[in-house]
Amino acid sequence: QAAYDAVTVNAARAMRLEGYGLEVGCYADLVVLEEAATVGQAFSLQPERRHVIRRGRVVAESFTQTRLHRRS
């Protein structure tokens, strides 16, 4: 958790960013990761970014496609 805070909350505080955080009235900037059950996994596994949201709008999406082929 300390590593996560160092690159998110504490960095925003050091840069005096307004509207940062998970509170009413803050910007809706966030990244949705795949398969990261913990903060530690988010750093160590570097999972795929599924959605990138900036100011409440989706600005990037990533999808994995699986195709099943029938045997002939």
JSON list of C-alpha atoms in Angstrom, two decimals:
[
{"chain": "A", "resi": 1, "resn": "GLN", "atom": "CA", "xyz": [0.00, 0.00, 0.00]},
{"chain": "A", "resi": 2, "resn": "ALA", "atom": "CA", "xyz": [2.86, 2.39, 0.78]},
{"chain": "A", "resi": 3, "resn": "ALA", "atom": "CA", "xyz": [4.31, 1.95, -2.74]},
{"chain": "A", "resi": 4, "resn": "TYR", "atom": "CA", "xyz": [0.90, 2.63, -4.28]},
{"chain": "A", "resi": 5, "resn": "ASP", "atom": "CA", "xyz": [0.41, 5.75, -2.16]},
{"chain": "A", "resi": 6, "resn": "ALA", "atom": "CA", "xyz": [3.90, 6.96, -3.11]},
{"chain": "A", "resi": 7, "resn": "VAL", "atom": "CA", "xyz": [3.06, 7.05, -6.83]},
{"chain": "A", "resi": 8, "resn": "THR", "atom": "CA", "xyz": [-0.57, 8.15, -6.52]},
{"chain": "A", "resi": 9, "resn": "VAL", "atom": "CA", "xyz": [-1.88, 9.99, -3.47]},
{"chain": "A", "resi": 10, "resn": "ASN", "atom": "CA", "xyz": [1.43, 11.33, -2.18]},
{"chain": "A", "resi": 11, "resn": "ALA", "atom": "CA", "xyz": [2.62, 12.32, -5.66]},
{"chain": "A", "resi": 12, "resn": "ALA", "atom": "CA", "xyz": [-0.62, 14.23, -6.29]},
{"chain": "A", "resi": 13, "resn": "ARG", "atom": "CA", "xyz": [-0.30, 15.94, -2.92]},
{"chain": "A", "resi": 14, "resn": "ALA", "atom": "CA", "xyz": [3.34, 16.90, -3.62]},
{"chain": "A", "resi": 15, "resn": "MET", "atom": "CA", "xyz": [2.33, 18.40, -6.99]},
{"chain": "A", "resi": 16, "resn": "ARG", "atom": "CA", "xyz": [-0.60, 20.18, -5.31]},
{"chain": "A", "resi": 17, "resn": "LEU", "atom": "CA", "xyz": [-3.08, 18.68, -7.76]},
{"chain": "A", "resi": 18, "resn": "GLU", "atom": "CA", "xyz": [-6.63, 19.72, -7.10]},
{"chain": "A", "resi": 19, "resn": "GLY", "atom": "CA", "xyz": [-9.52, 17.32, -7.70]},
{"chain": "A", "resi": 20, "resn": "TYR", "atom": "CA", "xyz": [-7.45, 14.21, -7.05]},
{"chain": "A", "resi": 21, "resn": "GLY", "atom": "CA", "xyz": [-8.84, 11.33, -5.01]},
{"chain": "A", "resi": 22, "resn": "LEU", "atom": "CA", "xyz": [-11.92, 9.21, -4.52]},
{"chain": "A", "resi": 23, "resn": "GLU", "atom": "CA", "xyz": [-14.30, 11.80, -3.18]},
{"chain": "A", "resi": 24, "resn": "VAL", "atom": "CA", "xyz": [-17.38, 13.58, -4.48]},
{"chain": "A", "resi": 25, "resn": "GLY", "atom": "CA", "xyz": [-16.33, 16.44, -6.75]},
{"chain": "A", "resi": 26, "resn": "CYS", "atom": "CA", "xyz": [-12.98, 14.94, -7.73]},
{"chain": "A", "resi": 27, "resn": "TYR", "atom": "CA", "xyz": [-12.08, 14.22, -11.33]},
{"chain": "A", "resi": 28, "resn": "ALA", "atom": "CA", "xyz": [-13.00, 10.73, -12.45]},
{"chain": "A", "resi": 29, "resn": "ASP", "atom": "CA", "xyz": [-9.51, 9.79, -13.64]},
{"chain": "A", "resi": 30, "resn": "LEU", "atom": "CA", "xyz": [-8.72, 6.13, -13.21]},
{"chain": "A", "resi": 31, "resn": "VAL", "atom": "CA", "xyz": [-7.26, 3.02, -14.80]},
{"chain": "A", "resi": 32, "resn": "VAL", "atom": "CA", "xyz": [-9.07, -0.33, -14.59]},
{"chain": "A", "resi": 33, "resn": "LEU", "atom": "CA", "xyz": [-6.61, -3.23, -14.49]},
{"chain": "A", "resi": 34, "resn": "GLU", "atom": "CA", "xyz": [-7.19, -6.88, -15.27]},
{"chain": "A", "resi": 35, "resn": "GLU", "atom": "CA", "xyz": [-6.40, -9.59, -12.73]},
{"chain": "A", "resi": 36, "resn": "ALA", "atom": "CA", "xyz": [-4.84, -7.57, -9.94]},
{"chain": "A", "resi": 37, "resn": "ALA", "atom": "CA", "xyz": [-6.37, -8.71, -6.67]},
{"chain": "A", "resi": 38, "resn": "THR", "atom": "CA", "xyz": [-3.98, -6.62, -4.58]},
{"chain": "A", "resi": 39, "resn": "VAL", "atom": "CA", "xyz": [-1.92, -3.47, -4.93]},
{"chain": "A", "resi": 40, "resn": "GLY", "atom": "CA", "xyz": [1.19, -5.65, -4.83]},
{"chain": "A", "resi": 41, "resn": "GLN", "atom": "CA", "xyz": [-0.05, -7.68, -7.79]},
{"chain": "A", "resi": 42, "resn": "ALA", "atom": "CA", "xyz": [-0.79, -4.51, -9.73]},
{"chain": "A", "resi": 43, "resn": "PHE", "atom": "CA", "xyz": [2.91, -3.60, -9.43]},
{"chain": "A", "resi": 44, "resn": "SER", "atom": "CA", "xyz": [4.47, -7.04, -9.81]},
{"chain": "A", "resi": 45, "resn": "LEU", "atom": "CA", "xyz": [2.24, -8.54, -12.52]},
{"chain": "A", "resi": 46, "resn": "GLN", "atom": "CA", "xyz": [1.80, -5.32, -14.52]},
{"chain": "A", "resi": 47, "resn": "PRO", "atom": "CA", "xyz": [-1.61, -6.47, -15.74]},
{"chain": "A", "resi": 48, "resn": "GLU", "atom": "CA", "xyz": [-3.29, -5.25, -18.91]},
{"chain": "A", "resi": 49, "resn": "ARG", "atom": "CA", "xyz": [-5.04, -1.89, -18.65]},
{"chain": "A", "resi": 50, "resn": "ARG", "atom": "CA", "xyz": [-8.64, -2.63, -19.62]},
{"chain": "A", "resi": 51, "resn": "HIS", "atom": "CA", "xyz": [-10.04, 0.90, -19.42]},
{"chain": "A", "resi": 52, "resn": "VAL", "atom": "CA", "xyz": [-8.48, 4.33, -19.04]},
{"chain": "A", "resi": 53, "resn": "ILE", "atom": "CA", "xyz": [-10.92, 6.99, -17.87]},
{"chain": "A", "resi": 54, "resn": "ARG", "atom": "CA", "xyz": [-10.13, 10.70, -17.83]},
{"chain": "A", "resi": 55, "resn": "ARG", "atom": "CA", "xyz": [-12.53, 13.21, -16.33]},
{"chain": "A", "resi": 56, "resn": "GLY", "atom": "CA", "xyz": [-15.32, 10.64, -16.44]},
{"chain": "A", "resi": 57, "resn": "ARG", "atom": "CA", "xyz": [-14.86, 9.68, -20.11]},
{"chain": "A", "resi": 58, "resn": "VAL", "atom": "CA", "xyz": [-13.37, 6.46, -21.42]},
{"chain": "A", "resi": 59, "resn": "VAL", "atom": "CA", "xyz": [-10.32, 7.46, -23.46]},
{"chain": "A", "resi": 60, "resn": "ALA", "atom": "CA", "xyz": [-8.86, 3.99, -24.08]},
{"chain": "A", "resi": 61, "resn": "GLU", "atom": "CA", "xyz": [-10.04, 0.38, -23.92]},
{"chain": "A", "resi": 62, "resn": "SER", "atom": "CA", "xyz": [-8.27, -2.91, -24.42]},
{"chain": "A", "resi": 63, "resn": "PHE", "atom": "CA", "xyz": [-9.91, -6.25, -25.15]},
{"chain": "A", "resi": 64, "resn": "THR", "atom": "CA", "xyz": [-8.68, -9.80, -25.45]},
{"chain": "A", "resi": 65, "resn": "GLN", "atom": "CA", "xyz": [-10.45, -11.83, -28.10]},
{"chain": "A", "resi": 66, "resn": "THR", "atom": "CA", "xyz": [-10.82, -15.59, -27.94]},
{"chain": "A", "resi": 67, "resn": "ARG", "atom": "CA", "xyz": [-11.91, -17.61, -30.95]},
{"chain": "A", "resi": 68, "resn": "LEU", "atom": "CA", "xyz": [-13.05, -21.20, -30.78]},
{"chain": "A", "resi": 69, "resn": "HIS", "atom": "CA", "xyz": [-12.57, -23.30, -33.89]},
{"chain": "A", "resi": 70, "resn": "ARG", "atom": "CA", "xyz": [-14.56, -26.44, -34.57]},
{"chain": "A", "resi": 71, "resn": "ARG", "atom": "CA", "xyz": [-12.77, -29.54, -35.67]},
{"chain": "A", "resi": 72, "resn": "SER", "atom": "CA", "xyz": [-13.82, -30.78, -39.08]}
]
